[in-house]
Amino acid sequence: MAGGTLQNTGVDGAAFAGLRHRLLFPSWLTIGVLLVIPVLLMLVYSFLTKEFRGGVVWEFSLAAYDQFFFDRGLFGDEPVKIEWTYINIFIRSIVQASLATVFCLLIGFPTAYYIATRPASSRAIWLFMITVPYWVNLLIRTVSMKFLIRDTGPLNHWLMQAGLISEPFHIINTNIAVQLGLFYSYLPFMVLPIYAAVERFDFALVEAAHDLYANRWTTLRRILIPVVRPGVIAGCILVFVPSLGAFLAPDLLGGAKNFMIGSLIEEQFRGSAGNWPFGAAASMILLSLVLLVLMYYARSESRRP
Amino acid sequence: MNKLANDNESSAASGVAVQLSKVRKQYGGAIALHDVSLTIQDKEFFTLLGPSGCGKTTLLRIIAGFENVTAGSVYLHGKEIANLPANKRPVNTVFQQYSLFPHMSVLDNILFGLQMRGTPAGQAKKRARAMLELVQLQEFANRLPSQLSGGQQQRVALARALAPEPEVLLLDEPLSALDLKLRQAMRIELKQIQEEAGITFIFVTHDQEEALTMSDRIAVMSAGNVQQVGTSHDIYDAPANRFVADFIGESNLLEAQVLHRIGTEVSCALPGGVQVQAEISADATDVSSGTAGHLCIRPERLRLSMPNDPSLNVLTGVVVRQIYLGTDTQLVVKLAEGQVVQVRTQNAEHNSALPTAGSSVDLTIQPGGVRFLSA
Ligand SMILES: Nc1ncnc2c1ncn2[C@@H]1O[C@H](COP(=O)(O)OP(=O)(O)O)[C@@H](O)[C@H]1O
Ligand SMILES: [Mg+2]
C-alpha cells in the first residue's frame, strides 16, 4: 500500500519496495519467532508419539487426539465410545470462563462507568486504584486469595465474628473459589476497555435521548450500551480467553476436583507423568475453540450496518 | 402520551406557548440568568439573540428540562413544568452539535422519538418517511450519521426533533456549523418548515442577520438579561438601549443632551452645538430636558448633503477612509467635534464620484432615522 503511493510519485518503486521489506523485517521476525513457530511446533508435537518421561518420538501418531476424545478409539474393532473425562474438563472450563466473564461484566461495567463519569482530575486516581494490585505477581495474588478465603482465614473469621455464620463457610477447593480467583484475576481487563469506551462516549446523546422521551433505562439500553459495545466486547474477550486457559486459580483455589483446561495442559508438560503430544493436542483444541469464538464475533460485527 | 396532546389542545386557546417568569439560574456564585421573564406565543418563530456566553443555551436547556432553575417558574401552555423531567416534556431540541445517535441509521434516528412516545409501528414509519421527505433526505434513510455531510446531519437533527410533533421546538444555533451559502438557504427553509408545521420555534443564535430574517419576534440578550423583545423592525429601528443599538446592525452612537421633549419627539444638542431631532420610546418616562444620553444613527440614515443645505440636521466632517463593499460604499467620517461616524451609501444611487479620504463633507441626518437612548 505504502509502496503503491510511493511508486506513484515517480520515484523508483522497486527500491522502495525493497526498503519497505527491510523495515518490516523486525515485525515479521517477532511475529514469526513468538507466534507462528510456537503454534506450528505445538501443532506438529500434537501429532507425534509420546516418549516415556516426557518429550517426543518423531513418529506420526493420532494417539493424543484419540486419547482426548475416545475411550475406545476409531481404530479398533469394537464400536466407538466417547471419552468424557477431558471433554467434561473443557465444558467445565467454558462454564467457569463464561461465568467469570459475566461477573466481571456485571461488576466491571458499573465500575468503568463510574470512573469514566468522574471529573477528569480524579479519574487517574480511580484507575490507579484499580490497577495497582496487578503490579503484584498473579501467583502471589492467588496464593493470598487462598489465605483470605480458607476455613481459618480472615474472611470466615469476620463473618463468624459478625454473627452472620456459625461455622466456617467452606469456599476453598470449590468451584466458587475458582470463580472468585478468575474474577479477581481478570476484572481490570473488563474495566479498562469499557472505561476507554465510556470515556469517549458523548453524553450529549443521553440528553438527546431524554429529549426524545426515552427514560433512563431505555437510554442505557438503546443508546449507551450499543455505542460502547466495542469496549464491552473487547473486555469480554480479554476476560474469557485467559480465564479459559487459566491454571493458577483452579490449581491453587480449586484443588484436584475442579480441574480446568489450563491445569490439564500444564500437567502434561511437567515431570514424568507428562505427555507432550497430549498436552499439545489439548492446546490445539483450546486454540481452535478460542478462534471459533473470535471468528463468530468478527462475523457478527461485519454484518452490522 | 395522548394526554399530552390533549393538554396541548385545551390550552392552545390561551395563545401562550411558553412563559418564563423571573427565571434565575446560578452556577455556584456566577449568575447565568438574571430574573428573565418572557412570553412566547403559540406558533411563533421566537429568537433568542445575543453574544456568546449571554445565557441563550442555558435558557433553552431550562425550557427543555436539562437544567433546573435557581428561582422563578416556567410554564408550558399555562402549566408549570418545573417538576416535569425532560423526557416527559412535549418539547424537542435540535442540538448545536446535532447529537445524532451514531449507531442508528437516519431512519432509526427519526423513528426513535416516535417509538418512545409509543406511536404504533406502521404510523411511526409513515411519519418518519414524511419527515425525511420534508428535509429532502429520502435517499439517505439507511445511511449512518457519519456518512452524511454537516448540512445533511443538520436536517436529520431537524427531522428527528420534528417527528414526534412537539408543542415547542428548541433550536440551539442549528446553522452555525454550516457554510454561508447553505446557511442562507436553510434560513428560508427553516422558516417555511416552521410555518407549514405550525409549531412554536424557539431559535437561538448569535447572528443578528439570521435573527432579523427569520423571526417573528426577537429577544436580545446580554450577560443573562433580556435587553429588548420585539419584531425585527422594532429592534432595528427602535433599539431600547445602547447595547441593542450596537449589537443589531451598525450604528453611530453620539453623545447628546435633551433640550426639550414633546411626546415621543425630542430635540437634542450634540457637543458641538448642532441640534438634532430624534425619537424616543413612549415608555422612556425618565427622559426630559437636560437628560444626557446617546443618539443612535444608522449608517444608511446619514446622507452626503449638497453644499449649503439649509436643513437642521447637518454635521460637518472630513472623510478618513472610503471602503467599497460591492452594492454599498462605506465612508468613515471624522466629525468637527472629533467623533467618528460611519456613512453608508448605495453605489447605484451615485452618478458622481464619492468623496475620497481627506475631503470635507457635510452630512444630513434623514428625518425619522434617529433615536435618543438614555441607557
Ligand atoms: N454547567 C455550567 N457550569 C458553570 N457555568 C456555566 C455552565 N453552563 C453555562 N455556564 C455559564 O453560564 C453563562 C451562559 O452560558 P450559555 O447559556 O452557554 O451562553 P450562550 O449559549 O449564550 O453562549 C456563561 O457564562 C457560562 O460560562
Ligand atoms: Mg450556546
XYZ file of C-alpha atoms and ligand atoms in Angstrom:
708
model
C 0.000 0.000 0.000
C 2.706 2.430 1.046
C 4.805 1.177 -1.844
C 1.967 1.910 -4.242
C 1.711 5.541 -3.263
C 5.437 5.943 -3.350
C 5.574 4.483 -6.842
C 3.035 6.987 -8.000
C 5.348 9.811 -7.080
C 7.584 8.695 -9.907
C 10.476 7.642 -7.668
C 11.955 4.212 -8.346
C 9.292 1.974 -6.807
C 11.252 -1.249 -6.667
C 13.911 0.289 -4.464
C 11.253 1.487 -2.047
C 9.525 -1.875 -2.055
C 12.846 -3.421 -1.054
C 13.271 -0.829 1.682
C 9.773 -1.493 2.924
C 10.501 -5.194 3.281
C 13.678 -4.459 5.165
C 11.914 -2.040 7.511
C 9.122 -4.503 8.210
C 11.562 -7.317 8.865
C 11.755 -6.852 12.680
C 7.957 -7.112 12.881
C 7.879 -10.245 10.780
C 10.704 -11.708 12.815
C 8.904 -11.025 16.108
C 5.605 -12.432 14.900
C 7.358 -15.423 13.379
C 9.522 -16.300 16.360
C 6.985 -15.596 19.076
C 3.743 -16.602 17.403
C 3.919 -18.701 14.264
C 6.791 -21.007 15.185
C 5.491 -21.939 18.688
C 1.993 -22.640 17.363
C 3.365 -24.725 14.489
C 5.591 -26.544 16.948
C 2.578 -27.396 19.103
C 0.650 -28.500 16.073
C 3.483 -30.808 14.993
C 4.027 -32.173 18.527
C 0.360 -32.994 18.864
C 0.758 -35.468 16.004
C 3.899 -37.165 17.375
C 4.354 -40.160 19.623
C 4.808 -39.831 23.357
C 8.243 -40.512 24.801
C 8.389 -42.125 28.217
C 9.426 -39.458 30.862
C 8.381 -36.513 28.727
C 9.482 -35.472 25.276
C 8.512 -36.941 21.927
C 9.464 -39.561 19.442
C 9.477 -38.287 15.859
C 6.864 -40.665 14.597
C 3.431 -39.665 13.315
C 0.560 -40.617 15.605
C -3.060 -39.656 16.264
C -2.847 -41.140 19.745
C -3.092 -37.794 21.514
C -6.378 -36.795 19.850
C -7.635 -40.349 20.192
C -6.920 -40.254 23.923
C -8.675 -36.907 24.250
C -11.934 -37.800 22.536
C -12.338 -41.574 22.656
C -12.371 -44.266 25.241
C -12.470 -46.999 22.570
C -10.952 -45.394 19.570
C -11.719 -45.193 15.887
C -9.098 -47.784 15.108
C -10.355 -50.834 16.993
C -12.938 -53.455 16.037
C -15.358 -52.510 18.814
C -17.877 -49.658 18.453
C -16.577 -46.139 19.127
C -17.006 -44.894 22.674
C -16.544 -41.274 23.640
C -14.160 -40.478 26.480
C -15.883 -37.819 28.591
C -13.138 -37.043 31.105
C -11.381 -34.409 29.046
C -14.447 -33.128 27.266
C -16.001 -32.562 30.682
C -12.947 -30.615 31.782
C -13.366 -28.468 28.683
C -17.055 -27.966 29.341
C -16.389 -27.060 32.966
C -13.691 -24.629 31.813
C -16.028 -22.992 29.334
C -18.718 -22.652 32.012
C -16.248 -21.211 34.506
C -14.775 -18.797 31.967
C -18.253 -17.702 30.848
C -19.350 -17.138 34.438
C -16.181 -15.193 35.175
C -16.886 -13.057 32.086
C -20.462 -12.409 33.202
C -19.451 -11.482 36.755
C -16.611 -9.285 35.515
C -19.097 -7.566 33.192
C -21.710 -7.090 35.924
C -19.180 -5.524 38.289
C -16.839 -4.072 35.662
C -19.388 -2.116 33.648
C -20.753 -0.019 36.522
C -17.221 0.443 37.838
C -15.923 1.619 34.472
C -18.964 3.856 34.039
C -18.477 5.347 37.471
C -14.803 6.089 36.850
C -15.374 7.491 33.364
C -18.001 9.912 34.673
C -15.849 11.304 37.495
C -14.181 14.684 36.942
C -11.088 14.283 34.759
C -8.812 15.068 37.694
C -9.938 12.130 39.846
C -10.227 9.536 37.063
C -6.494 8.853 37.091
C -6.640 8.082 40.818
C -9.501 5.617 40.368
C -7.730 3.873 37.502
C -4.578 3.710 39.565
C -6.509 2.076 42.404
C -7.959 -0.494 40.009
C -4.608 -1.407 38.502
C -2.259 -1.180 41.477
C -2.902 -4.747 42.809
C -1.891 -6.023 39.391
C 1.650 -4.901 39.901
C 1.959 -7.932 42.171
C 2.592 -11.277 40.508
C -0.536 -13.302 39.747
C 0.815 -16.331 41.615
C 1.293 -14.319 44.788
C -2.135 -12.750 44.486
C -3.737 -16.144 44.000
C -1.941 -17.620 46.995
C -3.004 -14.595 49.063
C -6.571 -15.181 47.993
C -6.248 -18.742 49.251
C -5.218 -17.480 52.674
C -8.057 -14.985 52.743
C -10.810 -17.460 51.993
C -9.671 -20.650 53.722
C -11.724 -22.003 56.598
C -9.486 -20.388 59.234
C -8.798 -17.264 57.175
C -9.846 -13.660 57.828
C -13.000 -13.847 55.702
C -14.521 -16.639 57.751
C -13.188 -15.057 60.923
C -15.007 -11.785 60.203
C -18.176 -13.467 59.070
C -18.289 -15.513 62.264
C -17.456 -12.553 64.473
C -20.193 -10.546 62.800
C -22.535 -13.382 63.689
C -23.542 -13.971 60.068
C -22.445 -17.604 60.155
C -21.820 -20.052 62.995
C -19.314 -22.359 61.304
C -16.696 -21.589 58.672
C -18.121 -21.056 55.213
C -16.259 -23.626 53.169
C -15.100 -21.973 49.959
C -11.624 -23.258 49.357
C -11.381 -26.164 46.891
C -14.825 -25.440 45.446
C -15.942 -24.048 42.113
C -16.829 -20.828 43.947
C -13.191 -20.371 44.927
C -12.075 -20.900 41.324
C -14.687 -18.425 40.170
C -13.569 -15.890 42.756
C -9.975 -16.353 41.640
C -10.787 -15.909 37.954
C -12.986 -12.895 38.657
C -10.303 -11.231 40.713
C -7.527 -12.088 38.245
C -9.179 -10.619 35.187
C -11.502 -7.849 36.402
C -9.245 -4.991 35.186
C -9.268 -6.465 31.678
C -13.009 -5.818 31.707
C -12.872 -2.421 33.395
C -10.195 -0.801 31.243
C -11.650 -1.250 27.718
C -15.140 -0.334 28.919
C -13.705 2.694 30.679
C -11.993 3.766 27.454
C -15.267 3.421 25.528
C -17.422 5.221 28.096
C -14.869 7.986 28.419
C -15.156 8.628 24.682
C -18.960 8.445 24.844
C -20.688 11.752 24.076
C -23.083 12.319 26.974
C -24.990 14.844 24.903
C -26.527 11.717 23.333
C -28.120 10.910 26.686
C -29.746 14.339 26.713
C -30.851 13.829 23.135
C -32.484 10.538 24.137
C -34.227 12.104 27.146
C -35.351 14.915 24.889
C -36.943 12.303 22.641
C -38.966 10.855 25.553
C -36.653 7.969 26.499
C -36.394 7.164 30.208
C -33.097 6.300 31.903
C -33.383 2.554 31.388
C -34.245 2.849 27.696
C -31.417 5.334 27.220
C -28.986 2.872 28.781
C -30.279 0.000 26.657
C -30.729 1.747 23.327
C -28.021 4.418 23.391
C -25.201 3.951 25.910
C -24.713 0.181 25.675
C -24.845 -0.048 21.850
C -22.409 2.852 21.475
C -19.873 1.448 23.958
C -20.410 -2.122 22.690
C -16.942 -2.481 21.122
C -15.408 -1.762 24.527
C -17.707 -4.282 26.209
C -16.850 -6.968 23.670
C -13.138 -6.284 23.945
C -13.484 -6.637 27.724
C -15.395 -9.903 27.405
C -12.781 -11.390 25.083
C -9.938 -10.225 27.309
C -11.555 -11.923 30.320
C -12.951 -15.025 28.626
C -9.845 -16.113 26.722
C -7.330 -16.087 29.594
C -9.974 -17.493 32.002
C -10.464 -20.439 29.699
C -6.784 -21.322 29.796
C -6.118 -20.289 33.394
C -4.349 -22.792 35.640
C -3.224 -20.843 38.711
C -6.694 -20.169 40.106
C -8.057 -23.686 39.512
C -4.840 -25.321 40.801
C -4.401 -23.244 43.923
C -8.005 -22.478 44.835
C -9.972 -25.292 43.260
C -7.908 -28.297 44.235
C -7.874 -31.599 42.370
C -11.638 -31.812 41.801
C -12.016 -28.506 39.986
C -9.544 -29.021 37.235
C -9.623 -26.725 34.195
C -8.039 -26.929 30.752
C -5.055 -24.857 31.779
C -4.163 -27.225 34.595
C -4.649 -30.239 32.353
C -2.242 -28.856 29.779
C 0.249 -27.651 32.339
C 0.362 -31.126 33.912
C 1.264 -32.766 30.602
C 4.482 -30.795 30.384
C 5.525 -31.284 33.989
C 7.553 -34.146 35.398
C 7.487 -37.812 34.462
C 3.687 -38.048 34.404
C 3.712 -35.709 31.411
C 2.567 -36.465 27.918
C 3.773 -33.819 25.494
C 1.736 -34.843 22.448
C -1.421 -34.986 24.567
C -0.686 -31.555 26.083
C -0.042 -30.174 22.604
C -3.285 -31.705 21.300
C -5.275 -30.220 24.200
C -3.650 -26.847 23.464
C -4.619 -27.081 19.801
C -8.211 -27.924 20.747
C -8.278 -24.959 23.157
C -6.808 -22.701 20.472
C -9.453 -23.851 17.976
C -12.196 -23.066 20.488
C -10.870 -19.558 21.077
C -10.522 -18.961 17.337
C -14.113 -20.101 16.823
C -15.343 -17.580 19.405
C -13.321 -14.767 17.811
C -14.455 -15.674 14.298
C -18.063 -15.733 15.413
C -17.586 -12.255 16.875
C -15.833 -10.946 13.763
C -18.617 -12.278 11.565
C -21.438 -10.832 13.659
C -19.600 -7.473 13.660
C -19.152 -7.392 9.898
C -22.886 -7.936 9.441
C -23.734 -4.771 11.388
C -24.600 -1.627 9.431
C -48.688 10.264 25.675
C -52.096 11.119 24.336
C -52.721 13.039 27.496
C -50.003 15.460 26.468
C -51.604 16.014 23.111
C -54.935 16.757 24.763
C -53.366 19.235 27.131
C -51.968 20.924 24.097
C -55.370 21.379 22.527
C -57.113 22.562 25.661
C -54.506 25.195 26.484
C -53.769 26.258 22.916
C -56.682 28.626 23.212
C -54.685 30.712 25.686
C -52.274 31.569 22.839
C -49.190 31.460 25.015
C -46.808 28.582 24.322
C -44.050 29.229 26.810
C -43.925 31.654 29.661
C -40.848 32.344 31.736
C -41.426 34.203 34.933
C -38.436 35.722 36.746
C -36.223 32.783 35.815
C -32.899 32.912 37.591
C -30.045 30.499 37.017
C -26.943 30.426 39.130
C -23.859 28.233 38.676
C -22.174 28.439 42.048
C -21.646 32.153 42.537
C -21.947 33.029 38.845
C -25.348 34.156 37.648
C -26.115 32.929 34.130
C -29.665 34.328 34.001
C -30.950 37.340 35.934
C -34.686 37.030 36.556
C -35.621 36.589 32.913
C -39.295 36.976 32.034
C -40.507 36.176 28.534
C -43.801 35.284 26.900
C -43.648 33.271 23.706
C -46.818 32.993 21.649
C -48.190 29.868 20.063
C -46.846 29.127 16.559
C -44.378 31.948 16.866
C -40.847 31.952 15.469
C -39.158 33.393 18.507
C -35.422 34.080 18.538
C -33.021 34.474 21.435
C -30.236 36.659 20.113
C -27.102 37.648 21.942
C -23.348 37.347 22.073
C -21.665 34.124 23.150
C -21.970 33.465 26.881
C -25.062 35.618 27.431
C -27.161 32.676 28.618
C -29.093 31.630 25.496
C -28.227 27.950 25.730
C -28.916 27.965 29.463
C -32.394 29.371 28.844
C -33.078 26.758 26.171
C -31.868 23.968 28.429
C -34.169 25.172 31.170
C -37.147 25.002 28.817
C -36.055 21.543 27.592
C -35.692 20.311 31.169
C -31.936 19.676 31.217
C -31.325 22.332 33.854
C -33.267 23.333 36.937
C -33.996 26.958 37.654
C -32.478 28.534 40.740
C -35.628 30.644 41.116
C -38.664 31.534 39.028
C -41.092 29.425 37.042
C -41.513 28.037 33.551
C -44.951 27.449 32.076
C -45.755 25.403 29.005
C -49.203 26.182 27.676
C -50.166 27.558 31.036
C -48.808 24.665 33.102
C -45.888 24.959 35.476
C -43.326 22.376 34.279
C -40.516 22.795 36.792
C -41.008 19.247 38.098
C -41.545 17.613 34.737
C -38.389 15.713 33.645
C -37.017 16.309 30.159
C -38.386 13.026 28.802
C -41.926 13.969 29.806
C -41.944 17.442 28.241
C -43.622 17.728 24.844
C -40.655 19.804 23.717
C -37.893 18.708 21.333
C -34.461 20.137 20.710
C -32.247 20.498 17.669
C -28.851 20.430 19.335
C -25.995 22.646 18.302
C -23.759 19.606 17.721
C -26.785 17.709 16.319
C -26.124 14.782 18.724
C -27.434 12.196 16.289
C -27.255 8.600 17.546
C -24.115 7.356 15.778
C -25.084 3.676 15.760
C -28.514 4.207 14.208
C -29.428 4.839 10.614
C -31.017 8.141 9.636
C -34.426 6.480 9.632
C -33.896 4.908 13.076
C -32.794 8.250 14.453
C -36.033 9.806 13.260
C -38.085 6.845 14.496
C -36.588 6.974 17.977
C -38.787 9.698 19.435
C -41.894 8.213 17.840
C -41.117 4.802 19.333
C -40.536 6.327 22.742
C -43.907 8.043 22.577
C -45.495 4.694 21.777
C -46.618 5.531 18.257
C -47.777 2.323 16.509
C -45.027 0.987 14.250
C -46.823 1.488 10.936
C -47.840 5.017 11.766
C -44.343 5.838 13.033
C -42.757 4.595 9.787
C -45.124 6.740 7.784
C -44.420 9.810 9.868
C -40.654 9.233 9.673
C -40.876 8.898 5.893
C -42.830 12.134 5.726
C -40.155 13.857 7.810
C -37.427 12.542 5.513
C -39.321 13.960 2.611
C -39.745 17.297 4.371
C -35.984 17.648 4.736
C -35.358 16.033 1.329
C -33.281 13.116 2.560
C -35.382 10.187 1.289
C -32.407 8.505 -0.392
C -30.345 8.691 2.797
C -32.718 6.767 5.073
C -30.331 3.852 5.602
C -27.109 5.793 5.967
C -25.348 6.252 9.283
C -24.942 9.844 10.501
C -21.177 9.602 9.958
C -21.839 9.045 6.256
C -23.588 12.423 5.876
C -22.334 15.953 5.327
C -22.791 18.592 8.009
C -25.777 20.093 6.242
C -27.439 16.705 5.892
C -26.820 15.873 9.547
C -28.384 19.174 10.478
C -31.519 18.256 8.523
C -31.675 14.823 10.142
C -31.488 16.523 13.537
C -34.373 18.749 12.487
C -36.434 15.847 11.159
C -35.759 13.825 14.303
C -36.904 16.650 16.546
C -39.994 17.424 14.452
C -41.136 13.813 14.064
C -42.855 13.397 17.462
C -44.841 16.609 16.834
C -43.578 18.599 19.807
C -45.560 21.569 21.109
C -42.391 23.634 21.045
C -39.210 23.097 19.051
C -35.974 24.418 20.515
C -33.087 25.109 18.143
C -29.650 25.923 19.532
C -27.610 27.692 16.843
C -28.516 24.952 14.366
C -26.995 26.743 11.387
C -23.740 27.920 12.916
C -21.729 24.920 11.706
C -22.797 25.329 8.074
C -21.068 27.353 5.413
C -22.512 30.683 4.342
C -24.444 29.649 1.228
C -26.041 26.669 2.929
C -26.809 28.786 5.980
C -28.653 31.334 3.883
C -30.650 28.654 2.091
C -31.509 26.939 5.373
C -32.833 30.182 6.876
C -35.572 30.348 4.321
C -36.207 26.628 4.515
C -36.453 26.625 8.315
C -38.927 29.468 8.271
C -41.016 27.615 5.691
C -40.938 24.397 7.696
C -41.997 26.273 10.809
C -44.954 27.830 9.032
C -46.017 24.536 7.478
C -45.666 22.542 10.684
C -47.410 25.234 12.697
C -45.117 24.652 15.667
C -43.668 27.217 18.053
C -39.942 27.591 17.343
C -37.547 28.994 19.901
C -34.397 29.656 17.960
C -31.051 30.577 19.455
C -28.421 32.455 17.508
C -25.628 34.957 17.923
C -26.028 36.008 14.276
C -28.163 39.132 14.053
C -28.761 38.747 10.329
C -30.140 35.267 10.909
C -32.390 36.611 13.654
C -33.669 39.538 11.591
C -34.516 37.431 8.531
C -36.387 34.577 10.205
C -38.007 35.741 13.414
C -41.499 36.872 14.243
C -40.080 38.310 17.422
C -36.586 38.556 18.870
C -35.362 38.754 22.443
C -31.979 40.442 22.540
C -29.929 39.188 25.471
C -26.706 40.220 27.098
C -25.000 38.938 30.240
C -28.024 36.988 31.452
C -30.522 39.793 30.893
C -33.143 40.336 28.244
C -32.422 43.763 26.804
C -35.364 44.081 24.433
C -38.146 41.993 22.969
C -39.731 42.963 19.682
C -40.091 42.371 15.979
C -37.099 42.721 13.677
C -38.331 46.244 12.821
C -38.733 47.255 16.454
C -35.290 46.103 17.342
C -33.528 47.601 14.351
C -35.377 50.886 14.123
C -36.165 51.467 17.763
C -33.450 49.882 19.872
C -34.206 50.111 23.573
C -30.681 50.897 24.651
C -27.100 51.291 23.505
C -26.372 47.571 23.773
C -29.172 46.675 21.366
C -28.326 49.543 19.018
C -24.723 48.444 18.930
C -25.364 44.697 18.660
C -28.012 44.828 15.945
C -26.582 46.152 12.718
C -24.140 49.008 12.646
C -24.904 52.217 14.422
C -23.307 55.530 15.174
C -23.706 56.387 18.833
C -23.145 60.064 19.554
C -23.294 61.681 22.985
C -26.121 64.195 23.205
C -28.273 66.119 25.660
C -32.034 66.601 25.511
C -33.108 70.211 25.049
C -36.846 69.638 25.173
C -39.308 66.828 24.725
C -42.760 66.712 23.181
C -44.317 63.249 23.479
C -42.036 60.819 21.675
C -40.081 63.614 19.971
C -37.016 65.193 21.470
C -34.638 67.784 20.213
C -31.082 67.239 21.336
C -27.808 69.074 21.193
C -24.563 67.428 20.152
C -21.369 68.630 21.896
C -20.595 70.996 19.007
C -23.970 72.694 19.405
C -25.639 71.129 16.385
C -29.311 70.441 17.086
C -30.816 67.115 16.049
C -34.419 65.907 16.145
C -34.799 62.389 17.492
C -37.414 59.931 18.626
C -37.715 58.205 21.938
C -39.924 55.389 23.042
C -43.121 56.372 24.811
C -42.200 54.426 27.932
C -38.926 56.291 28.422
C -40.659 58.441 31.057
C -37.425 59.451 32.757
C -36.305 61.449 29.732
C -36.881 65.191 29.924
C -34.941 68.325 29.126
C -31.403 68.073 30.441
C -31.194 64.262 30.233
C -27.861 63.121 28.856
C -27.678 60.093 26.584
C -26.781 58.943 23.138
C -28.158 59.405 19.676
C -28.310 56.260 17.600
C -27.980 56.942 13.886
C -27.788 54.052 11.414
C -25.019 54.493 8.781
C -27.557 54.403 5.928
C -29.524 57.213 7.566
C -26.636 59.602 7.134
C -26.573 61.276 3.710
C -23.937 63.251 1.950
C -25.601 66.628 1.579
C -25.410 69.250 -1.087
C -23.304 72.265 -0.021
C -25.272 74.940 1.834
C -28.156 72.610 2.620
C -30.457 74.664 4.799
C -31.829 71.688 6.793
C -31.436 71.484 10.537
C -29.653 68.175 10.952
C -26.308 68.950 9.400
C -22.969 67.651 10.605
C -19.635 68.588 9.098
C -16.534 66.462 8.947
C -13.634 65.021 6.975
C -13.566 61.664 5.200
C -10.976 59.379 6.813
C -11.465 56.324 4.666
C -13.597 55.069 1.812
C -14.492 51.377 1.804
C -16.004 49.765 -1.265
C -18.427 46.953 -0.366
C -19.943 45.977 -3.696
C -23.515 47.250 -3.570
C -22.593 49.883 -0.977
C -19.721 52.157 -0.148
C -18.904 52.932 3.448
C -17.312 56.230 4.399
C -15.589 56.721 7.706
C -16.018 60.381 8.596
C -14.402 62.290 11.441
C -16.782 64.993 12.629
C -15.657 68.505 13.527
C -16.166 67.666 17.235
C -13.922 64.622 16.984
C -16.426 61.706 16.898
C -16.033 59.164 14.125
C -19.155 58.065 12.243
C -19.886 55.513 9.553
C -21.841 56.584 6.480
C -23.236 54.038 4.077
C -24.386 54.924 0.577
C -25.738 52.716 -2.160
C -23.458 52.764 -5.158
C -26.355 52.621 -7.620
C -27.646 55.962 -6.342
C -24.478 57.863 -7.115
C -23.583 59.047 -10.553
C -20.839 61.363 -9.378
C -17.705 60.168 -7.644
C -17.854 59.814 -3.861
C -15.599 61.988 -1.720
C -12.241 60.394 -1.081
C -10.111 60.426 2.060
C -9.217 63.942 3.123
C -12.129 65.765 1.553
C -14.584 67.717 3.694
C -18.186 66.608 3.677
C -21.499 67.747 5.072
C -23.806 65.050 6.380
C -27.551 65.353 6.778
C -29.468 63.079 9.055
C -32.578 61.708 7.423
C -35.615 62.584 9.463
C -37.089 59.677 11.374
C -33.809 57.854 11.423
C -32.528 58.942 14.802
C -33.236 57.518 18.240
C -32.349 59.047 21.561
C -31.195 56.446 24.074
C -30.931 57.337 27.720
C -29.454 53.961 28.671
N -22.622 23.912 33.538
C -22.161 25.156 33.770
N -21.417 25.417 34.849
C -20.964 26.659 35.093
N -21.210 27.718 34.318
C -21.945 27.524 33.224
C -22.463 26.235 32.878
N -23.173 26.347 31.730
C -23.080 27.634 31.374
N -22.367 28.347 32.260
C -22.099 29.783 32.204
O -23.310 30.447 32.013
C -23.151 31.511 31.098
C -24.133 31.364 29.938
O -23.758 30.260 29.167
P -24.576 29.822 27.872
O -26.010 29.746 28.227
O -23.948 28.587 27.362
O -24.319 31.005 26.873
P -24.642 31.122 25.317
O -25.382 29.917 24.893
O -25.447 32.373 25.186
O -23.335 31.273 24.630
C -21.710 31.502 30.641
O -21.019 32.481 31.375
C -21.239 30.136 31.007
O -19.880 30.149 31.338
Mg -24.784 28.475 23.383
